Coordinates of C-alpha atoms and ligand atoms in Angstrom, one line a residue:
M274 CA 0.0 0.0 0.0
L275 CA 1.5 3.3 -1.1
L276 CA 1.0 6.1 1.4
H277 CA 1.5 9.8 0.6
L278 CA 3.0 11.7 3.6
D279 CA 2.8 15.4 4.1
V280 CA 6.3 16.9 3.9
H281 CA 6.5 20.4 5.4
G282 CA 9.4 22.3 3.9
D283 CA 11.0 25.7 4.8
A284 CA 14.4 27.4 4.7
R285 CA 15.8 24.9 7.2
G286 CA 14.8 21.8 5.2
W287 CA 11.7 19.6 5.9
F288 CA 9.7 17.7 8.5
K289 CA 7.4 14.7 8.1
Q290 CA 5.5 12.3 10.4
N291 CA 6.4 8.8 9.3
W292 CA 3.9 6.9 11.4
Q293 CA 1.6 7.4 14.4
R294 CA 0.0 5.0 16.7
S295 CA -3.6 6.1 15.8
L296 CA -3.0 4.6 12.3
T297 CA -2.3 1.2 13.7
R298 CA -5.9 0.1 13.8
E299 CA -6.6 1.5 10.3
F300 CA -3.7 -0.3 8.7
G301 CA -3.3 -3.3 10.9
F302 CA 0.4 -2.5 11.4
T303 CA 2.1 -2.2 14.8
P304 CA 5.7 -1.2 14.6
V305 CA 8.1 -2.4 17.3
Q306 CA 11.5 -1.7 15.8
Q307 CA 13.0 0.9 13.5
N308 CA 15.9 0.3 11.1
V309 CA 17.9 2.6 8.8
S310 CA 20.2 1.7 6.0
F311 CA 22.6 4.4 4.6
N312 CA 23.5 4.0 0.9
Q313 CA 26.3 6.0 -0.4
A314 CA 26.4 5.4 -4.1
V315 CA 23.7 5.8 -6.7
G316 CA 22.7 2.2 -7.8
T317 CA 23.1 0.6 -4.4
T318 CA 20.7 -2.2 -4.5
R319 CA 19.3 -4.3 -1.6
G320 CA 16.7 -7.1 -1.5
F321 CA 14.5 -9.0 -2.4
H322 CA 13.8 -10.0 1.3
A323 CA 10.5 -11.3 2.7
E324 CA 11.1 -11.3 6.4
P325 CA 8.3 -12.8 8.6
W326 CA 6.9 -9.3 9.5
D327 CA 5.2 -6.3 8.1
K328 CA 7.2 -3.2 7.3
L329 CA 6.7 0.5 6.5
V330 CA 9.5 1.7 4.2
S331 CA 10.4 5.2 3.2
V332 CA 13.5 7.4 2.9
A333 CA 14.7 10.1 5.2
T334 CA 17.0 11.6 2.5
G335 CA 17.5 10.8 -1.2
R336 CA 15.4 8.7 -3.5
A337 CA 15.1 5.1 -4.5
L338 CA 13.2 2.8 -6.8
G339 CA 11.3 0.4 -4.5
A340 CA 10.3 -3.0 -5.8
W341 CA 8.1 -5.6 -4.2
V342 CA 7.3 -9.2 -5.2
D343 CA 4.3 -11.1 -3.7
L344 CA 5.5 -14.4 -2.3
R345 CA 2.3 -15.3 -0.5
P346 CA 0.5 -18.4 -1.7
G347 CA -2.3 -17.8 -4.2
P348 CA -2.9 -16.2 -7.6
G349 CA -0.8 -13.1 -6.7
F350 CA 2.4 -15.2 -6.2
G351 CA 5.2 -13.6 -8.2
R352 CA 3.4 -10.4 -9.0
L353 CA 5.8 -7.4 -9.1
A354 CA 5.1 -3.8 -8.0
T355 CA 7.4 -0.8 -8.2
A356 CA 7.3 2.8 -7.0
E357 CA 9.7 5.6 -6.5
L358 CA 10.4 6.3 -2.8
E359 CA 11.1 9.9 -1.8
P360 CA 10.5 11.5 1.6
G361 CA 6.8 12.1 0.8
T362 CA 6.1 8.4 0.0
A363 CA 6.0 5.3 2.2
V364 CA 5.0 1.8 1.4
L365 CA 3.3 -0.6 3.8
V366 CA 4.6 -4.1 2.9
P367 CA 2.8 -7.1 4.4
R368 CA 4.5 -10.2 5.6
G369 CA 5.1 -12.5 2.6
V370 CA 5.9 -9.7 0.2
A371 CA 9.6 -9.4 -0.6
N372 CA 11.1 -6.0 -0.6
A373 CA 14.0 -4.5 -2.6
F374 CA 15.2 -1.1 -3.7
Q375 CA 17.9 0.6 -5.7
T376 CA 19.0 4.1 -4.8
L377 CA 18.6 6.9 -7.4
E378 CA 20.6 9.5 -5.5
P379 CA 23.8 9.4 -3.5
D380 CA 23.6 9.3 0.3
T381 CA 20.1 7.9 0.5
A382 CA 18.9 7.0 4.0
Y383 CA 16.4 4.2 3.7
T384 CA 14.2 3.8 6.8
Y385 CA 11.8 1.1 7.8
L386 CA 9.6 0.2 10.7
V387 CA 8.9 -3.5 11.3
S388 CA 6.3 -5.3 13.3
E389 CA 8.6 -7.9 15.0
E390 CA 11.9 -7.5 16.8
Y391 CA 14.9 -9.0 15.1
A392 CA 16.0 -12.5 16.2
P393 CA 18.9 -14.5 15.0
D394 CA 16.7 -17.1 13.3
V395 CA 15.3 -14.4 11.0
A396 CA 17.1 -15.8 7.9
A397 CA 15.7 -19.2 8.4
R398 CA 12.2 -17.7 8.7
S399 CA 12.5 -15.5 5.6
A400 CA 12.2 -15.9 1.8
Y401 CA 14.4 -14.4 -0.8
V402 CA 14.3 -13.9 -4.6
N403 CA 17.1 -13.0 -6.9
L404 CA 17.1 -9.3 -8.0
A405 CA 17.9 -10.4 -11.5
D406 CA 15.1 -12.9 -11.9
P407 CA 14.2 -12.9 -15.6
T408 CA 10.5 -13.5 -15.1
L409 CA 10.3 -10.5 -12.8
A410 CA 12.4 -8.4 -15.1
V411 CA 12.6 -5.5 -12.7
P412 CA 13.4 -2.3 -14.6
W413 CA 16.4 -1.4 -12.4
P414 CA 17.7 2.1 -13.6
V415 CA 21.3 1.0 -13.0
P416 CA 22.0 -2.4 -14.6
L417 CA 22.7 -4.9 -11.8
Q418 CA 26.2 -5.7 -13.2
D419 CA 27.1 -2.0 -12.5
A420 CA 25.2 -1.8 -9.2
V421 CA 26.5 -2.1 -5.6
L422 CA 25.2 -5.4 -4.3
S423 CA 26.0 -7.8 -1.4
A424 CA 27.3 -11.3 -2.3
A425 CA 24.2 -12.7 -0.6
D426 CA 21.8 -10.7 -2.7
R427 CA 23.5 -12.0 -5.9
S428 CA 23.0 -15.6 -4.9
H429 CA 19.3 -15.8 -3.9
P430 CA 17.1 -18.3 -5.8
F431 CA 15.0 -17.5 -8.8
L432 CA 11.2 -17.2 -8.4
A433 CA 10.5 -20.7 -9.7
D434 CA 12.5 -22.1 -6.8
V435 CA 10.9 -20.0 -4.0
T436 CA 8.6 -21.6 -1.5
P437 CA 5.6 -19.3 -0.8
V438 CA 5.6 -17.6 2.6
A439 CA 3.0 -19.1 4.8
P440 CA 0.4 -16.6 6.1
R441 CA 0.2 -15.8 9.8
R442 CA -1.7 -18.3 11.8
I443 CA -5.0 -18.0 13.6
L444 CA -4.8 -20.1 16.8
V445 CA -8.1 -21.7 17.8
L446 CA -8.3 -22.6 21.5
G447 CA -10.9 -25.2 22.5
A448 CA -10.7 -26.7 19.0
G449 CA -12.4 -29.9 20.2
G450 CA -15.7 -28.1 21.1
Q451 CA -18.6 -27.4 18.8
L452 CA -17.3 -24.0 17.7
G453 CA -13.7 -25.2 17.5
R454 CA -14.7 -28.1 15.2
A455 CA -16.8 -25.8 13.0
L456 CA -13.8 -23.4 12.7
M457 CA -11.4 -26.2 11.8
D458 CA -13.9 -27.5 9.2
L459 CA -13.6 -24.2 7.3
D460 CA -10.3 -25.6 6.0
D461 CA -8.7 -22.2 6.2
E462 CA -5.0 -22.7 6.0
R463 CA -4.5 -19.9 8.6
L464 CA -6.3 -21.9 11.3
L465 CA -4.3 -23.9 13.8
G466 CA -6.4 -25.8 16.4
L467 CA -5.5 -26.7 19.9
D468 CA -7.9 -28.8 21.9
R469 CA -7.9 -29.0 25.7
A470 CA -5.3 -31.8 25.8
A471 CA -2.9 -29.6 23.8
A472 CA -3.7 -26.3 25.7
D473 CA -5.6 -26.3 28.9
L474 CA -6.1 -22.6 29.6
T475 CA -6.4 -23.1 33.3
D476 CA -2.8 -24.4 33.3
P477 CA -0.7 -21.2 33.9
D478 CA 2.1 -22.7 31.8
W479 CA 0.1 -23.7 28.8
E480 CA 1.4 -20.9 26.6
R481 CA 5.0 -22.0 27.1
N482 CA 4.1 -25.6 26.2
V483 CA 2.2 -25.3 22.9
P484 CA 2.9 -28.3 20.6
W485 CA 3.6 -26.1 17.6
P486 CA 3.9 -27.7 14.2
E487 CA 7.4 -27.5 12.6
G488 CA 8.5 -23.9 11.9
V489 CA 5.7 -22.2 13.7
D490 CA 5.7 -20.4 17.0
W491 CA 3.9 -17.5 18.7
R492 CA 5.6 -15.0 16.4
D493 CA 3.6 -16.5 13.5
V494 CA 0.2 -16.0 15.2
S495 CA -1.9 -13.0 14.2
H496 CA -5.1 -13.9 16.0
V497 CA -6.3 -16.2 18.8
I498 CA -9.9 -17.3 18.7
N499 CA -10.9 -18.5 22.1
A500 CA -13.5 -21.1 21.5
A501 CA -12.7 -22.8 24.9
A502 CA -15.1 -22.4 27.8
F503 CA -16.6 -24.1 30.7
T504 CA -20.1 -24.4 29.3
G505 CA -22.0 -26.4 32.0
V506 CA -24.6 -23.8 32.9
D507 CA -26.3 -25.9 35.7
A508 CA -23.0 -27.4 36.8
A509 CA -21.7 -23.9 37.4
E510 CA -24.4 -23.6 40.2
T511 CA -22.5 -26.1 42.3
S512 CA -19.5 -24.8 44.3
D513 CA -17.0 -27.0 42.4
G514 CA -18.7 -26.0 39.1
E515 CA -18.6 -22.3 39.9
R516 CA -14.9 -22.5 40.7
A517 CA -14.3 -24.4 37.4
A518 CA -16.4 -21.9 35.5
W519 CA -14.5 -18.9 36.9
A520 CA -11.1 -20.6 36.3
A521 CA -11.8 -21.2 32.6
N522 CA -14.2 -18.4 31.7
A523 CA -12.7 -15.5 33.7
S524 CA -9.2 -16.0 35.2
A525 CA -7.9 -18.0 32.2
V526 CA -9.4 -15.4 29.8
T527 CA -7.8 -12.5 31.7
R528 CA -4.4 -14.2 31.4
L529 CA -5.0 -14.9 27.7
T530 CA -5.8 -11.3 27.2
A531 CA -2.4 -10.4 28.7
V532 CA -0.6 -13.0 26.6
C533 CA -2.1 -11.7 23.4
A534 CA -1.5 -8.0 24.3
E535 CA 2.1 -8.7 25.2
R536 CA 2.7 -10.5 21.9
G537 CA 0.7 -8.0 19.7
I538 CA -1.8 -10.7 18.9
R539 CA -5.5 -9.9 18.4
L540 CA -7.8 -11.8 20.6
V541 CA -11.3 -13.0 19.4
H542 CA -13.4 -14.2 22.3
V543 CA -16.8 -15.8 22.3
S544 CA -19.4 -14.9 24.9
T545 CA -23.0 -15.6 25.5
D546 CA -26.5 -14.2 25.8
Y547 CA -26.4 -15.5 29.4
V548 CA -24.5 -12.3 30.4
L549 CA -27.8 -10.5 29.9
D550 CA -31.0 -10.8 32.0
G551 CA -33.3 -11.4 29.1
T552 CA -35.6 -8.5 29.8
A553 CA -35.0 -6.6 26.5
E554 CA -37.3 -7.3 23.5
T555 CA -34.1 -7.2 21.5
A556 CA -30.8 -6.7 23.4
T557 CA -28.3 -4.5 21.6
E558 CA -24.6 -4.6 22.5
D559 CA -25.3 -1.6 24.8
A560 CA -27.8 -3.5 27.0
P561 CA -26.6 -3.7 30.6
V562 CA -24.7 -6.8 31.6
A563 CA -26.8 -8.5 34.2
P564 CA -26.2 -12.3 34.4
L565 CA -28.8 -14.4 36.1
N566 CA -26.5 -17.4 36.9
A567 CA -23.0 -18.3 37.8
Y568 CA -22.0 -19.4 34.3
G569 CA -23.2 -16.0 32.9
A570 CA -21.3 -14.2 35.6
S571 CA -18.1 -16.0 34.8
K572 CA -18.5 -15.3 31.1
A573 CA -19.3 -11.6 31.8
A574 CA -16.0 -11.3 33.7
G575 CA -14.2 -12.9 30.7
E576 CA -15.7 -10.6 28.2
A577 CA -14.9 -7.5 30.3
A578 CA -11.3 -8.5 30.5
V579 CA -11.1 -8.9 26.7
L580 CA -12.9 -5.6 26.0
A581 CA -10.5 -3.7 28.3
H582 CA -8.0 -4.2 25.5
P583 CA -8.6 -1.8 22.6
D584 CA -7.9 -4.6 20.0
G585 CA -10.1 -7.2 21.7
L586 CA -13.1 -8.6 19.8
V587 CA -15.9 -10.2 21.7
V588 CA -18.8 -12.0 19.9
R589 CA -21.8 -12.9 21.9
T590 CA -23.8 -15.8 20.6
S591 CA -26.7 -18.0 21.8
W592 CA -28.1 -21.5 21.6
V593 CA -25.3 -23.1 19.6
Y594 CA -25.6 -26.4 17.8
G595 CA -22.9 -28.2 15.8
Q596 CA -20.7 -31.3 16.2
G597 CA -20.8 -32.2 19.8
R598 CA -23.4 -32.4 22.5
N599 CA -26.2 -29.9 22.1
F600 CA -30.0 -29.5 22.4
V601 CA -30.7 -30.2 18.8
A602 CA -28.7 -33.5 18.8
T603 CA -30.4 -34.5 22.1
M604 CA -33.8 -33.9 20.6
A605 CA -33.0 -35.8 17.5
R606 CA -31.9 -38.8 19.6
L607 CA -35.0 -38.6 21.8
A608 CA -37.1 -38.3 18.6
A609 CA -35.6 -41.5 17.4
S610 CA -36.4 -43.3 20.7
P611 CA -40.2 -43.8 20.8
D612 CA -40.0 -46.0 23.9
I613 CA -38.9 -42.9 25.9
G614 CA -42.4 -41.5 25.3
D615 CA -43.2 -37.8 25.8
V616 CA -40.5 -35.2 26.4
E617 CA -41.0 -32.0 28.4
V618 CA -39.4 -28.9 27.0
V619 CA -39.4 -25.4 28.4
A620 CA -41.8 -23.2 26.4
D621 CA -41.5 -19.8 28.0
Q622 CA -37.9 -19.1 27.1
V623 CA -37.5 -17.7 23.5
G624 CA -34.5 -17.0 21.4
R625 CA -32.7 -17.8 18.2
I626 CA -30.6 -20.8 17.6
T627 CA -27.2 -20.6 16.1
A628 CA -25.4 -23.1 13.9
A629 CA -21.8 -23.4 15.0
S630 CA -20.8 -23.3 11.3
E631 CA -22.5 -19.9 10.9
L632 CA -20.8 -18.6 14.1
A633 CA -17.4 -19.8 12.7
A634 CA -17.9 -18.1 9.4
G635 CA -19.0 -14.9 11.1
L636 CA -15.9 -14.9 13.3
M637 CA -13.6 -15.3 10.3
H638 CA -15.6 -12.5 8.5
L639 CA -15.0 -10.2 11.5
I640 CA -11.3 -11.0 11.7
D641 CA -10.9 -10.2 8.0
A642 CA -12.9 -7.0 8.5
G643 CA -10.4 -6.0 11.2
A644 CA -13.3 -5.7 13.8
S645 CA -12.7 -5.0 17.4
G646 CA -15.1 -4.4 20.3
L647 CA -18.4 -6.1 21.0
Y648 CA -20.7 -7.8 18.5
H649 CA -23.8 -10.0 18.6
L650 CA -24.1 -13.0 16.3
Q651 CA -26.9 -15.5 16.4
G652 CA -29.3 -17.0 13.8
E653 CA -31.7 -14.4 12.2
G654 CA -35.5 -14.4 12.1
E655 CA -38.5 -14.8 14.4
A656 CA -37.6 -15.9 17.9
M657 CA -38.8 -19.4 18.9
S658 CA -39.1 -21.2 22.2
W659 CA -37.0 -24.3 23.1
H660 CA -40.3 -26.1 22.9
G661 CA -40.9 -24.8 19.3
I662 CA -37.3 -25.8 18.3
A663 CA -37.8 -29.3 19.8
K664 CA -41.0 -29.7 17.7
E665 CA -39.0 -28.7 14.6
V666 CA -36.4 -31.4 15.4
F667 CA -39.0 -34.1 16.0
A668 CA -40.8 -33.2 12.8
A669 CA -37.6 -33.2 10.8
C670 CA -36.7 -36.6 12.2
G671 CA -40.1 -38.1 11.3
A672 CA -41.3 -38.3 14.9
D673 CA -44.6 -37.0 16.2
P674 CA -44.0 -33.4 17.4
A675 CA -47.0 -33.8 19.8
R676 CA -44.6 -36.0 21.9
V677 CA -42.9 -32.7 22.8
R678 CA -44.9 -31.3 25.8
P679 CA -44.5 -27.7 26.9
V680 CA -43.6 -26.8 30.4
S681 CA -42.9 -23.5 32.1
T682 CA -39.5 -22.5 33.5
D683 CA -41.1 -22.6 37.0
Q684 CA -42.5 -26.1 36.5
W685 CA -39.1 -27.3 35.2
A686 CA -37.2 -25.7 38.1
A687 CA -39.6 -27.2 40.7
A688 CA -39.0 -30.7 39.2
H689 CA -35.3 -30.2 38.8
P690 CA -33.7 -28.5 41.8
G691 CA -30.3 -27.0 41.0
T692 CA -31.3 -25.7 37.6
A693 CA -29.7 -22.4 36.9
A694 CA -31.9 -19.3 36.2
R695 CA -31.9 -18.4 32.5
P696 CA -32.9 -15.4 30.5
A697 CA -36.6 -15.5 29.3
R698 CA -35.6 -13.9 26.1
S699 CA -32.4 -14.4 24.1
V700 CA -32.9 -12.1 21.1
L701 CA -29.7 -10.2 20.2
G702 CA -29.7 -7.0 18.1
M703 CA -27.1 -7.5 15.4
S704 CA -26.9 -4.1 13.7
R705 CA -23.1 -3.9 14.3
L706 CA -22.6 -7.2 12.6
L707 CA -24.9 -6.4 9.7
A708 CA -23.0 -3.2 9.1
T709 CA -19.9 -5.2 8.5
G710 CA -21.6 -7.1 5.6
F711 CA -22.4 -10.4 7.4
T712 CA -26.0 -11.5 7.6
P713 CA -26.7 -14.7 9.5
R714 CA -29.3 -17.0 7.9
D715 CA -32.8 -17.5 9.3
H716 CA -32.3 -19.7 12.3
V717 CA -35.2 -22.1 11.7
L718 CA -34.5 -22.5 8.0
A719 CA -30.9 -23.2 8.8
L720 CA -31.9 -25.7 11.4
R721 CA -34.2 -27.5 9.0
E722 CA -31.5 -27.7 6.4
A723 CA -29.0 -29.1 8.9
L724 CA -31.5 -31.7 10.0
A725 CA -32.3 -32.6 6.4
A726 CA -28.6 -33.2 5.9
A727 CA -28.3 -35.3 9.2
P728 CA -31.8 -36.2 10.3
A729 CA -30.7 -38.4 13.1
G730 CA -29.0 -35.4 14.7
G731 CA -25.7 -36.5 13.2
A732 CA -23.9 -35.1 16.2
P733 CA -23.6 -36.6 19.7
A734 CA -25.8 -35.0 22.3
R735 CA -25.2 -32.9 25.3
P736 CA -27.6 -30.0 25.8
H737 CA -25.6 -26.8 26.5
G738 CA -25.4 -26.5 30.2
V739 CA -26.4 -29.9 31.7
G740 CA -23.8 -32.2 30.2
Q741 CA -21.8 -32.6 33.4
R742 CA -24.4 -34.0 35.6
L743 CA -26.7 -36.3 33.7
P744 CA -28.6 -38.7 36.0
A745 CA -28.6 -42.4 35.2
G746 CA -31.8 -44.0 34.0
A747 CA -33.6 -43.6 30.7
A748 CA -36.6 -41.6 31.9
A749 CA -34.7 -39.2 34.1
D750 CA -32.1 -39.0 31.3
A751 CA -34.7 -38.0 28.8
A752 CA -36.2 -35.4 31.1
E753 CA -32.9 -33.9 32.1
R754 CA -31.5 -33.8 28.6
A755 CA -34.7 -32.2 27.3
R756 CA -33.6 -29.1 29.2
P757 CA -31.6 -26.7 27.1
Ligands
NAP884 N1 -23.2 -24.0 23.2 C1 -24.0 -22.9 23.4 O1 -25.2 -23.0 23.3 C2 -23.4 -21.5 23.6 C3 -24.3 -20.5 23.7 C4 -23.8 -19.2 23.9 C5 -22.4 -19.0 23.9 N2 -21.6 -20.1 23.8 C6 -20.1 -19.9 23.9 O2 -19.6 -20.3 22.6 C7 -18.3 -20.7 22.9 C8 -18.1 -22.1 22.2 O3 -19.1 -23.0 22.8 P1 -19.3 -24.5 22.3 O4 -20.7 -24.6 22.1 O5 -18.3 -24.8 21.2 O6 -18.9 -25.2 23.7 P2 -18.4 -26.7 23.9 O7 -18.8 -27.6 22.8 O8 -18.7 -27.1 25.3 O9 -16.8 -26.5 23.7 C9 -16.0 -25.9 24.6 C10 -14.6 -26.5 24.5 O10 -13.8 -25.9 25.4 C11 -13.0 -26.9 26.0 N3 -12.5 -26.4 27.3 C12 -13.1 -26.4 28.5 N4 -12.3 -25.9 29.5 C13 -11.1 -25.7 28.9 C14 -9.9 -25.3 29.3 N5 -9.7 -25.0 30.6 N6 -8.9 -25.2 28.5 C15 -9.1 -25.5 27.2 N7 -10.2 -25.9 26.7 C16 -11.2 -26.0 27.5 C17 -13.9 -28.0 26.2 O11 -13.1 -29.2 26.3 P3 -13.8 -30.5 27.1 O12 -14.9 -30.9 26.3 O13 -12.6 -31.4 27.2 O14 -14.2 -29.9 28.4 C18 -14.6 -28.0 24.8 O15 -13.9 -28.7 23.8 C19 -18.0 -20.7 24.4 O16 -17.4 -19.5 24.7 C20 -19.4 -20.7 24.9 O17 -19.5 -20.0 26.2 C21 -22.1 -21.4 23.6

């Protein structure tokens, strides 16, 4: 990206601002080190180097022809761009794009800000292309045989022998959960998943013991998506459960925020409608945080920690179903078991159900849009009760929807002591999300399609919130699992 800088001249010379922190969010570039190379002779030529970081290049004195070759995988690989660099121009060069220049004036001071501190292994992590590559055919004003070059720059490989530079990685924590699996199913080469066995966020040492693939470490990570959470809503009402919920959803998230901030990594965190009290017809992102249960309180603490950092992105969602245990899969299994008889499902809590795949796609969209702050993301359309959703599942599975009997929240709670209080209404206003160009699908239509593709529920079943304390016995099992 070519930037034009204001250069203010007077009798003394000139002044320019090369970079300021307020531009960091706009351009996604956070400099941490400044370098200067001084080039005496006209025709001094340096490059092509693609170090594993972003740079902002310009000159402090003199002029140069800048040249850049895209070494990122994809259709742009090998594309050349050139521009003249003088004090009024700067070029933002993303990781994976090799950078070279040739001076056009004597005593040219070439300056560049970089987004990662130098380390001795930089050469092994960088890619290089020969300045004389015939397919690039860079129009160097001074022929290379007459130019001042280092021996190393004369010996770099030609483009045909260059391995593309891998993009920065997006680390998915909790990759074994519903959302984690949906993210990994996107087959986006940037995504690197760590399940709980690989990274338990309640272990204070987890970040030092990540089992990185060959050639990757924290320096290669641009974003972390935290899909890990203690999601046992009713279990969090017990004293052990509450401790576990706070450890995973609040304390670990606060530490994760610090880890990301220290490393210049953007954190994408997933939160829940359960941080709200369910009194709003439609709850916007500005609705007051007022959790009704211990799980919601622990999630509220986690999202507050992430939002305290200006780059943090928190996406609240609701009623998620995907691969794993969830309400839809439970209903599908109950529908397929006529011997269980009728199933009671709460009918006075309404909301919108969210496919994990849609949530995953929305998170990637927000990452690519450079979003930060708080967003809501759930299925679109008319709100429906758990009872209504259960009937949809039964119908789609070829079972009699009349087997799904409505009960009130109070009736359910009376029959099931220890049940956590839940919001009566989980309808999230999504205007911020829609403004970024992402519109979730109608939640009931998406559910019907998912069930048509896997009518038996496909996925194993654990309703969000009760998975950790299922009682034994088919009838009690059925009743308990019917509770979202
Ligand atoms: N499911 C919903 O209805 C729903 C609704 C609103 C918001 N959310 C939020 O959406 C996000 C994703 O939820 P989900 O439905 O994908 O939940 P999920 O299926 O329960 O997955 C959560 C994952 O986190 C892992 N995990 C738990 N504690 C961990 C720890 N200390 N370190 C590392 N990993 C840990 C779990 O591993 P184990 O299985 O081994 O414990 C599990 O793989 C969560 O933030 C959740 O709060 C979910």
